Tab-separated table of C-alpha atoms in Angstrom:
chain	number	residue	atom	x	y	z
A	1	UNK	CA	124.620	161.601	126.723
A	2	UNK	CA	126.888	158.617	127.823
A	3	UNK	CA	123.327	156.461	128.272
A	4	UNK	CA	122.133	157.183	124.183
A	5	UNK	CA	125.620	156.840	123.444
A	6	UNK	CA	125.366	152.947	125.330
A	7	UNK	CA	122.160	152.420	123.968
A	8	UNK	CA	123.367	153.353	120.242
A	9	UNK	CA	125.581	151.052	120.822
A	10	UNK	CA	124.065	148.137	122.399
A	11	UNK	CA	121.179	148.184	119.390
A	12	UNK	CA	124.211	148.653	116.448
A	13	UNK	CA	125.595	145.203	118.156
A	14	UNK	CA	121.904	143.466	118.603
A	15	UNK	CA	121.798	143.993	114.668
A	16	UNK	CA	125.202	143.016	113.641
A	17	UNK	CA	124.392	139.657	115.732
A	18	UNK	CA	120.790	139.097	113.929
A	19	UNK	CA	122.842	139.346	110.798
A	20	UNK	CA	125.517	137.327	111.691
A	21	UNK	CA	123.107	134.214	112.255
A	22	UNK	CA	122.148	133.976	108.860
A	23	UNK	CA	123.762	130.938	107.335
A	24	UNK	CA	123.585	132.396	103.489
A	25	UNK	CA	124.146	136.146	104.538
A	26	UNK	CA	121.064	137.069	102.278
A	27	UNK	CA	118.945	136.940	105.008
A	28	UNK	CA	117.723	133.701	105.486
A	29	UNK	CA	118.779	130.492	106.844
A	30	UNK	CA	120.809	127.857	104.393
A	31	UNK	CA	118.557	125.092	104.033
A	32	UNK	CA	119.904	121.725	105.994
A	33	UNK	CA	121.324	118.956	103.570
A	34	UNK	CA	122.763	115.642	103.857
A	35	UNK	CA	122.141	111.943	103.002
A	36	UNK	CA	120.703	110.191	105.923
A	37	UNK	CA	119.959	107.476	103.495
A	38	UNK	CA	122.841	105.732	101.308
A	39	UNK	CA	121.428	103.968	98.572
A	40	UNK	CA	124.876	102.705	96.306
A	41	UNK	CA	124.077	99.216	95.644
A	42	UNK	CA	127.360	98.055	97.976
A	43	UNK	CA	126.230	99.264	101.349
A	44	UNK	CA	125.089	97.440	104.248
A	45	UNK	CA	123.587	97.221	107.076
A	46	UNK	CA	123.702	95.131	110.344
A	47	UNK	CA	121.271	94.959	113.008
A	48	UNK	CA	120.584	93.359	116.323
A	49	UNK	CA	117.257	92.682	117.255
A	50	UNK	CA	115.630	92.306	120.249
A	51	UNK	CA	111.544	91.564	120.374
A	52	UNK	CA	109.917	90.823	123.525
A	53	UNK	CA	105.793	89.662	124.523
A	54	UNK	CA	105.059	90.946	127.860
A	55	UNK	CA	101.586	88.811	127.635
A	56	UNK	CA	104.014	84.964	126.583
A	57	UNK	CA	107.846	84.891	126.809
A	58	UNK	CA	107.257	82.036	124.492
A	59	UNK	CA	107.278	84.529	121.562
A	60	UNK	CA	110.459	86.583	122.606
A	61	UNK	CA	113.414	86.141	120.268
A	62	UNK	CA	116.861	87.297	119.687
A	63	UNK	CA	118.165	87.911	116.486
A	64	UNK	CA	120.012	89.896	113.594
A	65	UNK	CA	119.435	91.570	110.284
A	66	UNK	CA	121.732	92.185	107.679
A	67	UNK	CA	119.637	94.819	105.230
A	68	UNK	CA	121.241	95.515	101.941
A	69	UNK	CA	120.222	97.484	98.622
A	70	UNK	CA	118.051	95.336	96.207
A	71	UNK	CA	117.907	97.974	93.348
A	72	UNK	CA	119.056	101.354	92.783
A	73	UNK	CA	117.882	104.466	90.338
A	74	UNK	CA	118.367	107.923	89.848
A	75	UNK	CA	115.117	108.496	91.809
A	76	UNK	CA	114.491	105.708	93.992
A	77	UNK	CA	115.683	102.464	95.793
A	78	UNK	CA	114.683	99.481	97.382
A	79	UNK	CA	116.222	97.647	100.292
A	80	UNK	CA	116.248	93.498	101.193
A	81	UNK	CA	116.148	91.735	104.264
A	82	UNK	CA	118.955	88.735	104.727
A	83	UNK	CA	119.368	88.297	101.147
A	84	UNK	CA	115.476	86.975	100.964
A	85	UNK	CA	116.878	83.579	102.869
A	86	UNK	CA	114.697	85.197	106.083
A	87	UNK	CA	112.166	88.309	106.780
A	88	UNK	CA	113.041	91.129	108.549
A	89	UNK	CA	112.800	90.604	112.480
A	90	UNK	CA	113.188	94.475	113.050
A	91	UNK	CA	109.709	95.869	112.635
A	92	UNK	CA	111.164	98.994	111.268
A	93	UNK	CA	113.145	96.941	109.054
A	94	UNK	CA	109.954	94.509	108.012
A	95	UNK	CA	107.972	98.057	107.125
A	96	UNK	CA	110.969	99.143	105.168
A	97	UNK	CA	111.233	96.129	102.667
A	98	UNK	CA	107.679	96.155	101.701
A	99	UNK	CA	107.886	99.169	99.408
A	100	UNK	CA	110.553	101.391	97.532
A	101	UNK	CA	112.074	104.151	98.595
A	102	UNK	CA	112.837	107.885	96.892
A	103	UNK	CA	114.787	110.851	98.617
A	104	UNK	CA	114.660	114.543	97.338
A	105	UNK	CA	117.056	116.992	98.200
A	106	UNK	CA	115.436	117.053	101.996
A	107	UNK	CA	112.888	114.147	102.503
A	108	UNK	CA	112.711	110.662	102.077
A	109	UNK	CA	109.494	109.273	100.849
A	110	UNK	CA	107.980	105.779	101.262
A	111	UNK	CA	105.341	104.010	98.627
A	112	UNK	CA	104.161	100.570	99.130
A	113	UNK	CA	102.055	98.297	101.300
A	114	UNK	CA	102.167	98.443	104.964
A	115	UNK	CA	101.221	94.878	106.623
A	116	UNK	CA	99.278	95.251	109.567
A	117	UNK	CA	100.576	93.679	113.087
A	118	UNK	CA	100.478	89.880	113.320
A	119	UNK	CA	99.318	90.547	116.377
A	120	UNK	CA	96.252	91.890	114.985
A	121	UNK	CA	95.704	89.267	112.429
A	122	UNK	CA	92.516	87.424	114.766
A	123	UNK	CA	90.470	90.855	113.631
A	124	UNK	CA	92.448	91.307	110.148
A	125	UNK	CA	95.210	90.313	107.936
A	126	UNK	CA	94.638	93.348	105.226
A	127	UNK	CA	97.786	95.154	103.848
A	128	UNK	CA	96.898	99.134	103.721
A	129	UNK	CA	98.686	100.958	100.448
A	130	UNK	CA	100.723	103.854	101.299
A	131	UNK	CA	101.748	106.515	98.465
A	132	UNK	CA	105.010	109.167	98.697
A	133	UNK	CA	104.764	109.367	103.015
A	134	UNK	CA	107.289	111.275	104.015
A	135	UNK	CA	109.489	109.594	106.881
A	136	UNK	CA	111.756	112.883	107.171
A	137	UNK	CA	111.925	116.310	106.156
A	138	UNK	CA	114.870	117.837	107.078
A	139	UNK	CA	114.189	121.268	106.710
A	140	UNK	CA	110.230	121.114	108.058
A	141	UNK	CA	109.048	122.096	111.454
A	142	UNK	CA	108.444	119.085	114.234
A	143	UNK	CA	105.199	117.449	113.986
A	144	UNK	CA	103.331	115.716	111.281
A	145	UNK	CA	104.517	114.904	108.045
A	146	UNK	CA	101.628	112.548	106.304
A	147	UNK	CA	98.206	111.661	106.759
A	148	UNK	CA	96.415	108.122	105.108
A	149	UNK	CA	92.585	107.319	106.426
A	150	UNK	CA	90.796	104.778	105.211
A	151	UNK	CA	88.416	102.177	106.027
A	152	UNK	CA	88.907	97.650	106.272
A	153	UNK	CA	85.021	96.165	106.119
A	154	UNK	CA	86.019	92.277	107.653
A	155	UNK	CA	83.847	90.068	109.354
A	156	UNK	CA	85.147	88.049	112.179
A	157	UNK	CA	83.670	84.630	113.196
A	158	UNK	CA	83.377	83.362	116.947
A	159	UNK	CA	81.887	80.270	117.797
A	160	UNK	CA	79.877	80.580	114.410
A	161	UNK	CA	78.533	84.129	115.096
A	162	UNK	CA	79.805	86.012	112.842
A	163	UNK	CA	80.154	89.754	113.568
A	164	UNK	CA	80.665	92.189	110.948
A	165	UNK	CA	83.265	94.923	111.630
A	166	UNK	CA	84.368	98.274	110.686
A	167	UNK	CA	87.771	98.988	110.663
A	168	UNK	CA	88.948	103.215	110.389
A	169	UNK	CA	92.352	103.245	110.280
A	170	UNK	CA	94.723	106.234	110.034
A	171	UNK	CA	98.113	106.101	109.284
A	172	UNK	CA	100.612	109.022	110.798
A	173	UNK	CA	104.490	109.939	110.309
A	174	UNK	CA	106.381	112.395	112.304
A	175	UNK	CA	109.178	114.397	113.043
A	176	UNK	CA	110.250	114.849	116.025
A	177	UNK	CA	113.800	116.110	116.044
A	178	UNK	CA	116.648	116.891	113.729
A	179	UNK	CA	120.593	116.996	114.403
A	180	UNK	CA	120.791	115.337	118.117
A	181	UNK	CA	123.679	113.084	118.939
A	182	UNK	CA	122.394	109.283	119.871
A	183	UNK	CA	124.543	106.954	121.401
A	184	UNK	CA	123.791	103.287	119.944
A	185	UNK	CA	125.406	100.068	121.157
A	186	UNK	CA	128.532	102.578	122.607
A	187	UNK	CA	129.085	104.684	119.269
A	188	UNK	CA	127.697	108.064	119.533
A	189	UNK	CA	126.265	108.975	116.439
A	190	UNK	CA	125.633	112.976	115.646
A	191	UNK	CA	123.471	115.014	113.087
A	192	UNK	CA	120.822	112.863	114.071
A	193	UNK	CA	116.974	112.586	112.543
A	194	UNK	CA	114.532	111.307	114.871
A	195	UNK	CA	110.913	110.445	113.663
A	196	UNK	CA	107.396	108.145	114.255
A	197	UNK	CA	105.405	106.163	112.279
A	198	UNK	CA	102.115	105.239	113.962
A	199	UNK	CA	98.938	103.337	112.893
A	200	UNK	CA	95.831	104.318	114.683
A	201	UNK	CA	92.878	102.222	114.500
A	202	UNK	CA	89.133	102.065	115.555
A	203	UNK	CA	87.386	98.541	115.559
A	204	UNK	CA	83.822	98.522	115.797
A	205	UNK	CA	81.127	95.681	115.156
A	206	UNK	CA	77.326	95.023	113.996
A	207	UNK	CA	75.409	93.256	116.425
A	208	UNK	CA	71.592	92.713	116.800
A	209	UNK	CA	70.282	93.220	120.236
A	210	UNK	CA	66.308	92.339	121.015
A	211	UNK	CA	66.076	93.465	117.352
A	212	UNK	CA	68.018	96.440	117.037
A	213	UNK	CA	71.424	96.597	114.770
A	214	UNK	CA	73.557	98.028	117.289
A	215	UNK	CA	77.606	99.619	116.328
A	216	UNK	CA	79.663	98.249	119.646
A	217	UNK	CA	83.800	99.481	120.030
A	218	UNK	CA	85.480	96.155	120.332
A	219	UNK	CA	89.044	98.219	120.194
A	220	UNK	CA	88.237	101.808	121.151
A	221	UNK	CA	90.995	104.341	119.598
A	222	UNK	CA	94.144	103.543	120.438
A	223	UNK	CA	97.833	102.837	118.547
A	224	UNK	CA	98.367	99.252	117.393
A	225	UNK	CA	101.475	100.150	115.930
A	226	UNK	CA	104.199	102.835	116.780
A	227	UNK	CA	107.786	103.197	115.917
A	228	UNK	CA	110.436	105.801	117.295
A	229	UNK	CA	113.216	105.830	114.015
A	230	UNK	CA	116.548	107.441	114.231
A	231	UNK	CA	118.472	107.854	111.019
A	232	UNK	CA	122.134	109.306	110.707
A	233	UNK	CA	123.610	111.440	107.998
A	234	UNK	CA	125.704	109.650	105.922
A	235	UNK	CA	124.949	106.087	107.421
A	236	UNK	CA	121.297	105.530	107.603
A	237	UNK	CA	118.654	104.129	109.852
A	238	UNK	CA	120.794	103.480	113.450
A	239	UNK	CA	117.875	102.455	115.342
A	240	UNK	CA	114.341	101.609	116.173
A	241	UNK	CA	112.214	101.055	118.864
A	242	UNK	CA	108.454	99.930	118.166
A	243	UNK	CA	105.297	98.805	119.980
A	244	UNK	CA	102.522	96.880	118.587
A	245	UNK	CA	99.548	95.312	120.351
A	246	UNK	CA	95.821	96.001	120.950
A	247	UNK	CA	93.257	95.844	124.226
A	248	UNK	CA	89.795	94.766	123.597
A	249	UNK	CA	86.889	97.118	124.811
A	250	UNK	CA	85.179	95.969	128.139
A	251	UNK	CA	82.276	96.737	126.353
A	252	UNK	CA	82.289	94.212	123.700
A	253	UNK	CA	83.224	91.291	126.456
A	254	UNK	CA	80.462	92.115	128.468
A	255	UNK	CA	78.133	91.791	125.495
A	256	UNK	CA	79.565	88.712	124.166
A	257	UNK	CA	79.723	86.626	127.637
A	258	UNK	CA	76.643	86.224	128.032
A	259	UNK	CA	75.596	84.945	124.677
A	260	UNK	CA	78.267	82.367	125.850
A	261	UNK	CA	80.796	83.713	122.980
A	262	UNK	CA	84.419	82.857	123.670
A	263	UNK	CA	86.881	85.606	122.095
A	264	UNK	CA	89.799	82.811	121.078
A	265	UNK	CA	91.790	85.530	120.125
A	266	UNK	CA	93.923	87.373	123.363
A	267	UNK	CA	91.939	90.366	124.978
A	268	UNK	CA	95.236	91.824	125.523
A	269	UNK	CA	98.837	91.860	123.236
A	270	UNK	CA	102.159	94.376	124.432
A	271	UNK	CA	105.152	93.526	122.180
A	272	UNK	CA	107.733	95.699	121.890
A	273	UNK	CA	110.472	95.092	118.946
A	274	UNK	CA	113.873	96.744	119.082
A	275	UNK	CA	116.813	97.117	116.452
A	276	UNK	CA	120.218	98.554	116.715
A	277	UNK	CA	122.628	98.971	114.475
A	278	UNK	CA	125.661	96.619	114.771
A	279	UNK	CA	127.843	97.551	111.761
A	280	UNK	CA	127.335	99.175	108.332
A	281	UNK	CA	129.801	99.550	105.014
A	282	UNK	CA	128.788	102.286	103.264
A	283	UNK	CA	130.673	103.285	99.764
């Protein structure tokens, strides 16, 4: 009798518990809410920037960003980079200023043209367009948040041979974790979004071999582009860290050599591009 009577007991208190874990009492969990994106035409934004080239030190640089508000509706905003005296050096920062900006009660969405890597520029200098891509969602799962394929048809010239090539790109945002603490130059920052943005291409060319038209990989799959974003409620984007860079396919040197082609672009570019948030005023 004293065992039902624990038992009664124990499953009475596993219920009460369930219950009390519901944010709204109704049943269901309040949805999460918050600003992680300012957008009154006073605020601010400081950054230090760090970008380093582990194939030249030539190209690393030092520098800082102050990002402000360029325009400001009921349903969307826009941001600048050094009050349009300099570009963005923060390649989350760059991406950013090359669109506008709209937040719903949970996500913020980006529209507007994403500029592919200067890095990448010896196979293309296209601009892809981007519509509503969500880079947060504050109440969805972890995982992906948008989707854009498409294809860039360029030809690119060596030594006078000119190769056509196919370009499939797809473009991917994603969250990866919502209300974390993140310390950033020694402030810890809490009720933290984290997210990605990633550009995945596949480069492949046309070439004619003892008569045949032949599709070669001269960059197999891979990420030319890929940025880890943190934004903070009530502040904003705190920090970024993002890779760029490509590696030619073996295959498509080993075809090329012997025709005595020279590549005069790199086989090889790592860059990685850092920004941190020095200072803010937010109003």
């Amino acid at each position: 009798m004293k065992n039902l009577k624990a038992i009664t007991l124990l499953f009475l208190g596993l219920i009460l518990l369930a219950c009390s874990s519901d944010d709204n009492g109704d049943g269901t969990n309040a949805p999460l809410t918050g600003d992680y994106f300012p957008s009154a035409m006073t605020n601010l934004w400081i950054y230090n920037v760090q970008n380093r080239n582990a194939d030249d030190s030539m190209f690393d640089f030092d520098a800082t960003d102050l990002m402000t508000i360029s325009s400001s509706t009921a349903s969307s905003f826009t941001l600048e980079a050094n009050s349009g005296t300099n570009p963005a050096a923060g390649s989350m920062n760059s991406f950013l200023v090359n669109g506008s900006l709209s937040k719903t009660d949970d996500m913020l969405l980006f529209s507007g043209d994403l500029e592919l890597p200067v890095e990448f520029s010896g196979f293309s200098d296209e601009t892809i367009t981007l519509t509503d891509v969500a880079l947060y969602s504050l109440n969805a799962e972890n995982g992906e948040l948008s989707n854009t394929s498409g294809t860039i048809n360029q030809d690119l010239d060596l030594d006078g041979t000119v190769f056509p090539l196919t370009i499939d790109y797809t473009f991917i945002t994603s969250k990866l974790s919502t209300g974390s603490t993140l310390t950033v130059d020694g402030t810890e920052y809490s009720d933290v979004i984290k997210g990605n943005l990633r550009l995945e291409i596949e480069v492949t060319a046309s070439i004619e071999i003892f008569g045949t038209v032949n599709n070669i990989d001269v960059l197999n799959t891979q990420d030319i582009l890929s940025i880890d974003y943190y934004f903070s409620q009530d502040i904003g984007l705190i920090k970024a860290d993002a890779v760029q860079g490509y590696a030619v396919a073996q295959t498509f040197l080993d075809i090329i050599g012997p025709l005595g082609i020279t590549l005069d672009i790199p086989t090889t570019i790592s860059v990685t591009n850092n920004q941190e948030i020095d200072s803010f005023v937010i109003n």
